Amino acid sequence: MQVNRCGWVSEDPLYQHYHDTVWGRPEFDPKQLFAKLCLDGQQAGLSWITILKKQQNYELLFANFEPSIIAQYDQVKVAELMLEPGIVRNRLKINSIIRNAKAYLAFVEQGDDFSEFLWGFVGGKPKENNFSSLSQVPAQTPESEAMSKALKKLGFNFVGPTICYAFMQAVGMVNDHTTDCHCYGQY
């Protein structure tokens, strides 16, 4: 049976599974949000399917995105990671995950909740959009611009407004499933 999906989803079964079971579903776990933010930063200049196909390698090589472990990575570890074909071998992007882990730890060590902080940009609950076509979906919004600015102030990088909006879509802060998609209105 043919199901309607958002227009950006290809015929790739991995992509379809991601769209149907992960993308746009509200995520509130702080460490899952950290991991997804890091992965979205790796996407910069690339298609999401490229990163999705490498996600398991990232999870393996970056200690399942455990910030306290990643923050200990040094330049010897970065050099090792640069040799790994299973991830994007870009020194700036690899270093960004380490930098973001340190920023995350500094943030939570102050007693702040990373999930509450991020979800605060949409008022703590998903923003329901009603886009009928992909051409209506923005690349960034005032909320993603504010999130980007706040994250950069905390020391995060590879968190520009477009990356932040893609992150907000992926973790369900905004529901950007198009109205003809079978996932629209499910949650």
PDB file of C-alpha atoms in Angstrom:
ATOM      1  CA  MET A   1       0.000   0.000   0.000  1.00  0.00           C
ATOM      2  CA  GLN A   2       1.301   3.443  -0.961  1.00  0.00           C
ATOM      3  CA  VAL A   3       1.482   5.943   1.893  1.00  0.00           C
ATOM      4  CA  ASN A   4       1.900   9.676   1.517  1.00  0.00           C
ATOM      5  CA  ARG A   5       5.029  11.073   3.130  1.00  0.00           C
ATOM      6  CA  CYS A   6       6.605  14.492   3.221  1.00  0.00           C
ATOM      7  CA  GLY A   7       8.126  15.374  -0.145  1.00  0.00           C
ATOM      8  CA  TRP A   8      11.720  15.310   1.118  1.00  0.00           C
ATOM      9  CA  VAL A   9      11.595  11.573   1.870  1.00  0.00           C
ATOM     10  CA  SER A  10      13.145   9.343  -0.782  1.00  0.00           C
ATOM     11  CA  GLU A  11      12.417   5.682  -1.517  1.00  0.00           C
ATOM     12  CA  ASP A  12      15.294   4.667   0.758  1.00  0.00           C
ATOM     13  CA  PRO A  13      13.827   2.377   3.473  1.00  0.00           C
ATOM     14  CA  LEU A  14      16.153   3.875   6.110  1.00  0.00           C
ATOM     15  CA  TYR A  15      14.914   7.360   5.274  1.00  0.00           C
ATOM     16  CA  GLN A  16      11.283   6.244   5.274  1.00  0.00           C
ATOM     17  CA  HIS A  17      11.685   4.536   8.659  1.00  0.00           C
ATOM     18  CA  TYR A  18      13.357   7.660  10.090  1.00  0.00           C
ATOM     19  CA  HIS A  19      10.556   9.862   8.769  1.00  0.00           C
ATOM     20  CA  ASP A  20       7.792   7.564  10.006  1.00  0.00           C
ATOM     21  CA  THR A  21       9.151   6.801  13.483  1.00  0.00           C
ATOM     22  CA  VAL A  22      11.592   9.544  14.551  1.00  0.00           C
ATOM     23  CA  TRP A  23      11.356  12.827  12.635  1.00  0.00           C
ATOM     24  CA  GLY A  24       8.948  15.283  14.166  1.00  0.00           C
ATOM     25  CA  ARG A  25       8.151  13.190  17.230  1.00  0.00           C
ATOM     26  CA  PRO A  26       8.605  15.239  20.404  1.00  0.00           C
ATOM     27  CA  GLU A  27      11.846  14.400  22.211  1.00  0.00           C
ATOM     28  CA  PHE A  28      12.414  15.745  25.716  1.00  0.00           C
ATOM     29  CA  ASP A  29      15.401  13.730  26.970  1.00  0.00           C
ATOM     30  CA  PRO A  30      18.317  16.178  27.417  1.00  0.00           C
ATOM     31  CA  LYS A  31      21.012  13.764  26.238  1.00  0.00           C
ATOM     32  CA  GLN A  32      18.980  12.708  23.216  1.00  0.00           C
ATOM     33  CA  LEU A  33      18.529  16.380  22.364  1.00  0.00           C
ATOM     34  CA  PHE A  34      22.279  16.917  22.733  1.00  0.00           C
ATOM     35  CA  ALA A  35      23.000  13.970  20.423  1.00  0.00           C
ATOM     36  CA  LYS A  36      20.533  15.163  17.810  1.00  0.00           C
ATOM     37  CA  LEU A  37      21.899  18.711  17.931  1.00  0.00           C
ATOM     38  CA  CYS A  38      25.405  17.354  17.314  1.00  0.00           C
ATOM     39  CA  LEU A  39      24.231  15.168  14.438  1.00  0.00           C
ATOM     40  CA  ASP A  40      22.360  18.052  12.832  1.00  0.00           C
ATOM     41  CA  GLY A  41      25.567  20.081  12.996  1.00  0.00           C
ATOM     42  CA  GLN A  42      27.341  17.326  11.072  1.00  0.00           C
ATOM     43  CA  GLN A  43      24.769  17.757   8.317  1.00  0.00           C
ATOM     44  CA  ALA A  44      25.929  21.293   7.461  1.00  0.00           C
ATOM     45  CA  GLY A  45      26.480  21.373   3.703  1.00  0.00           C
ATOM     46  CA  LEU A  46      25.339  17.771   3.285  1.00  0.00           C
ATOM     47  CA  SER A  47      22.046  15.936   2.938  1.00  0.00           C
ATOM     48  CA  TRP A  48      20.484  14.441   6.052  1.00  0.00           C
ATOM     49  CA  ILE A  49      20.506  10.934   4.527  1.00  0.00           C
ATOM     50  CA  THR A  50      24.325  11.113   4.473  1.00  0.00           C
ATOM     51  CA  ILE A  51      24.398  11.626   8.250  1.00  0.00           C
ATOM     52  CA  LEU A  52      21.556   9.193   8.880  1.00  0.00           C
ATOM     53  CA  LYS A  53      23.539   6.435   7.158  1.00  0.00           C
ATOM     54  CA  LYS A  54      26.517   7.251   9.395  1.00  0.00           C
ATOM     55  CA  GLN A  55      24.549   7.697  12.637  1.00  0.00           C
ATOM     56  CA  GLN A  56      25.513   4.313  14.118  1.00  0.00           C
ATOM     57  CA  ASN A  57      29.187   5.072  13.457  1.00  0.00           C
ATOM     58  CA  TYR A  58      28.834   8.430  15.193  1.00  0.00           C
ATOM     59  CA  GLU A  59      27.168   6.759  18.173  1.00  0.00           C
ATOM     60  CA  LEU A  60      29.964   4.194  18.386  1.00  0.00           C
ATOM     61  CA  LEU A  61      32.852   6.634  17.932  1.00  0.00           C
ATOM     62  CA  PHE A  62      31.370   9.345  20.153  1.00  0.00           C
ATOM     63  CA  ALA A  63      30.495   7.125  23.136  1.00  0.00           C
ATOM     64  CA  ASN A  64      26.780   7.139  22.346  1.00  0.00           C
ATOM     65  CA  PHE A  65      26.972  10.939  22.657  1.00  0.00           C
ATOM     66  CA  GLU A  66      27.818  10.864  26.356  1.00  0.00           C
ATOM     67  CA  PRO A  67      29.023  14.456  26.922  1.00  0.00           C
ATOM     68  CA  SER A  68      31.280  13.623  29.892  1.00  0.00           C
ATOM     69  CA  ILE A  69      33.267  11.163  27.765  1.00  0.00           C
ATOM     70  CA  ILE A  70      33.354  13.289  24.612  1.00  0.00           C
ATOM     71  CA  ALA A  71      34.584  16.330  26.565  1.00  0.00           C
ATOM     72  CA  GLN A  72      37.762  14.349  27.360  1.00  0.00           C
ATOM     73  CA  TYR A  73      38.635  13.792  23.681  1.00  0.00           C
ATOM     74  CA  ASP A  74      41.969  15.368  22.826  1.00  0.00           C
ATOM     75  CA  GLN A  75      43.706  16.135  19.533  1.00  0.00           C
ATOM     76  CA  VAL A  76      45.154  12.598  19.403  1.00  0.00           C
ATOM     77  CA  LYS A  77      41.577  11.297  19.477  1.00  0.00           C
ATOM     78  CA  VAL A  78      40.579  13.842  16.825  1.00  0.00           C
ATOM     79  CA  ALA A  79      43.409  12.578  14.604  1.00  0.00           C
ATOM     80  CA  GLU A  80      42.112   9.017  15.062  1.00  0.00           C
ATOM     81  CA  LEU A  81      38.579  10.125  14.204  1.00  0.00           C
ATOM     82  CA  MET A  82      39.847  11.847  11.056  1.00  0.00           C
ATOM     83  CA  LEU A  83      40.838   8.388   9.788  1.00  0.00           C
ATOM     84  CA  GLU A  84      37.373   6.888  10.319  1.00  0.00           C
ATOM     85  CA  PRO A  85      35.520   6.437   7.006  1.00  0.00           C
ATOM     86  CA  GLY A  86      32.214   5.875   8.824  1.00  0.00           C
ATOM     87  CA  ILE A  87      31.824   9.557   9.780  1.00  0.00           C
ATOM     88  CA  VAL A  88      32.279  12.885   8.033  1.00  0.00           C
ATOM     89  CA  ARG A  89      36.016  13.411   8.265  1.00  0.00           C
ATOM     90  CA  ASN A  90      35.993  17.150   8.768  1.00  0.00           C
ATOM     91  CA  ARG A  91      38.187  18.406  11.608  1.00  0.00           C
ATOM     92  CA  LEU A  92      35.938  21.402  12.324  1.00  0.00           C
ATOM     93  CA  LYS A  93      32.861  19.193  12.588  1.00  0.00           C
ATOM     94  CA  ILE A  94      34.608  16.619  14.780  1.00  0.00           C
ATOM     95  CA  ASN A  95      35.911  19.362  17.058  1.00  0.00           C
ATOM     96  CA  SER A  96      32.420  20.878  17.196  1.00  0.00           C
ATOM     97  CA  ILE A  97      31.048  17.747  18.884  1.00  0.00           C
ATOM     98  CA  ILE A  98      33.789  17.988  21.514  1.00  0.00           C
ATOM     99  CA  ARG A  99      33.204  21.711  21.982  1.00  0.00           C
ATOM    100  CA  ASN A 100      29.452  21.145  22.247  1.00  0.00           C
ATOM    101  CA  ALA A 101      29.969  18.429  24.868  1.00  0.00           C
ATOM    102  CA  LYS A 102      31.978  20.867  26.975  1.00  0.00           C
ATOM    103  CA  ALA A 103      29.329  23.571  26.540  1.00  0.00           C
ATOM    104  CA  TYR A 104      26.576  21.103  27.466  1.00  0.00           C
ATOM    105  CA  LEU A 105      28.422  20.035  30.636  1.00  0.00           C
ATOM    106  CA  ALA A 106      29.058  23.653  31.662  1.00  0.00           C
ATOM    107  CA  PHE A 107      25.366  24.387  31.159  1.00  0.00           C
ATOM    108  CA  VAL A 108      24.060  21.461  33.235  1.00  0.00           C
ATOM    109  CA  GLU A 109      26.700  21.972  35.927  1.00  0.00           C
ATOM    110  CA  GLN A 110      24.990  25.310  36.646  1.00  0.00           C
ATOM    111  CA  GLY A 111      21.868  23.341  37.507  1.00  0.00           C
ATOM    112  CA  ASP A 112      20.070  24.178  34.287  1.00  0.00           C
ATOM    113  CA  ASP A 113      17.898  21.721  32.342  1.00  0.00           C
ATOM    114  CA  PHE A 114      18.949  21.459  28.686  1.00  0.00           C
ATOM    115  CA  SER A 115      15.559  20.161  27.596  1.00  0.00           C
ATOM    116  CA  GLU A 116      13.635  22.979  29.305  1.00  0.00           C
ATOM    117  CA  PHE A 117      16.069  25.503  27.837  1.00  0.00           C
ATOM    118  CA  LEU A 118      15.633  24.254  24.259  1.00  0.00           C
ATOM    119  CA  TRP A 119      11.892  23.659  24.472  1.00  0.00           C
ATOM    120  CA  GLY A 120      11.527  27.162  25.896  1.00  0.00           C
ATOM    121  CA  PHE A 121      12.034  28.550  22.400  1.00  0.00           C
ATOM    122  CA  VAL A 122       8.643  27.094  21.415  1.00  0.00           C
ATOM    123  CA  GLY A 123       6.868  27.669  24.721  1.00  0.00           C
ATOM    124  CA  GLY A 124       7.473  24.151  26.042  1.00  0.00           C
ATOM    125  CA  LYS A 125       5.229  22.327  23.564  1.00  0.00           C
ATOM    126  CA  PRO A 126       5.259  21.519  19.849  1.00  0.00           C
ATOM    127  CA  LYS A 127       4.272  24.267  17.469  1.00  0.00           C
ATOM    128  CA  GLU A 128       1.722  22.867  15.019  1.00  0.00           C
ATOM    129  CA  ASN A 129       2.236  24.103  11.480  1.00  0.00           C
ATOM    130  CA  ASN A 130      -0.180  23.475   8.624  1.00  0.00           C
ATOM    131  CA  PHE A 131       1.989  23.437   5.526  1.00  0.00           C
ATOM    132  CA  SER A 132       0.451  21.796   2.480  1.00  0.00           C
ATOM    133  CA  SER A 133       3.693  21.777   0.468  1.00  0.00           C
ATOM    134  CA  LEU A 134       7.431  21.790   1.074  1.00  0.00           C
ATOM    135  CA  SER A 135       7.710  25.211  -0.554  1.00  0.00           C
ATOM    136  CA  GLN A 136       5.852  26.676   2.446  1.00  0.00           C
ATOM    137  CA  VAL A 137       8.281  25.237   5.036  1.00  0.00           C
ATOM    138  CA  PRO A 138      10.829  27.857   6.134  1.00  0.00           C
ATOM    139  CA  ALA A 139      14.557  27.193   6.389  1.00  0.00           C
ATOM    140  CA  GLN A 140      14.713  29.201   9.618  1.00  0.00           C
ATOM    141  CA  THR A 141      12.406  31.149  11.882  1.00  0.00           C
ATOM    142  CA  PRO A 142      12.731  33.846  14.567  1.00  0.00           C
ATOM    143  CA  GLU A 143      12.667  31.000  17.136  1.00  0.00           C
ATOM    144  CA  SER A 144      15.522  29.136  15.447  1.00  0.00           C
ATOM    145  CA  GLU A 145      17.476  32.381  15.168  1.00  0.00           C
ATOM    146  CA  ALA A 146      17.002  32.985  18.902  1.00  0.00           C
ATOM    147  CA  MET A 147      18.003  29.402  19.704  1.00  0.00           C
ATOM    148  CA  SER A 148      21.113  29.705  17.542  1.00  0.00           C
ATOM    149  CA  LYS A 149      22.162  32.946  19.212  1.00  0.00           C
ATOM    150  CA  ALA A 150      21.599  31.522  22.714  1.00  0.00           C
ATOM    151  CA  LEU A 151      23.478  28.284  21.953  1.00  0.00           C
ATOM    152  CA  LYS A 152      26.422  30.179  20.483  1.00  0.00           C
ATOM    153  CA  LYS A 153      26.526  32.392  23.585  1.00  0.00           C
ATOM    154  CA  LEU A 154      26.820  29.184  25.653  1.00  0.00           C
ATOM    155  CA  GLY A 155      29.782  28.027  23.551  1.00  0.00           C
ATOM    156  CA  PHE A 156      28.104  25.652  21.093  1.00  0.00           C
ATOM    157  CA  ASN A 157      29.002  25.742  17.425  1.00  0.00           C
ATOM    158  CA  PHE A 158      27.631  24.393  14.148  1.00  0.00           C
ATOM    159  CA  VAL A 159      24.300  25.677  15.469  1.00  0.00           C
ATOM    160  CA  GLY A 160      23.308  28.317  12.942  1.00  0.00           C
ATOM    161  CA  PRO A 161      19.624  29.247  12.545  1.00  0.00           C
ATOM    162  CA  THR A 162      19.076  26.797   9.663  1.00  0.00           C
ATOM    163  CA  ILE A 163      20.667  23.921  11.596  1.00  0.00           C
ATOM    164  CA  CYS A 164      18.601  24.884  14.636  1.00  0.00           C
ATOM    165  CA  TYR A 165      15.402  24.846  12.588  1.00  0.00           C
ATOM    166  CA  ALA A 166      16.225  21.410  11.147  1.00  0.00           C
ATOM    167  CA  PHE A 167      16.858  20.294  14.740  1.00  0.00           C
ATOM    168  CA  MET A 168      13.544  21.767  15.901  1.00  0.00           C
ATOM    169  CA  GLN A 169      11.751  19.873  13.137  1.00  0.00           C
ATOM    170  CA  ALA A 170      13.527  16.612  13.868  1.00  0.00           C
ATOM    171  CA  VAL A 171      12.844  16.627  17.612  1.00  0.00           C
ATOM    172  CA  GLY A 172       9.213  17.685  17.233  1.00  0.00           C
ATOM    173  CA  MET A 173       9.482  21.230  18.540  1.00  0.00           C
ATOM    174  CA  VAL A 174       7.702  22.182  15.331  1.00  0.00           C
ATOM    175  CA  ASN A 175       5.405  19.859  13.417  1.00  0.00           C
ATOM    176  CA  ASP A 176       6.403  20.348   9.802  1.00  0.00           C
ATOM    177  CA  HIS A 177       4.919  17.165   8.388  1.00  0.00           C
ATOM    178  CA  THR A 178       2.939  18.428   5.414  1.00  0.00           C
ATOM    179  CA  THR A 179      -0.816  18.139   5.738  1.00  0.00           C
ATOM    180  CA  ASP A 180      -0.965  15.335   3.130  1.00  0.00           C
ATOM    181  CA  CYS A 181       1.605  13.222   5.035  1.00  0.00           C
ATOM    182  CA  HIS A 182       0.355  10.162   6.879  1.00  0.00           C
ATOM    183  CA  CYS A 183       2.276  11.336   9.967  1.00  0.00           C
ATOM    184  CA  TYR A 184       0.585  14.729  10.101  1.00  0.00           C
ATOM    185  CA  GLY A 185      -1.465  15.097  13.281  1.00  0.00           C
ATOM    186  CA  GLN A 186      -0.281  11.816  14.838  1.00  0.00           C
ATOM    187  CA  TYR A 187       1.177  13.396  17.982  1.00  0.00           C
TER     188      TYR A 187
END
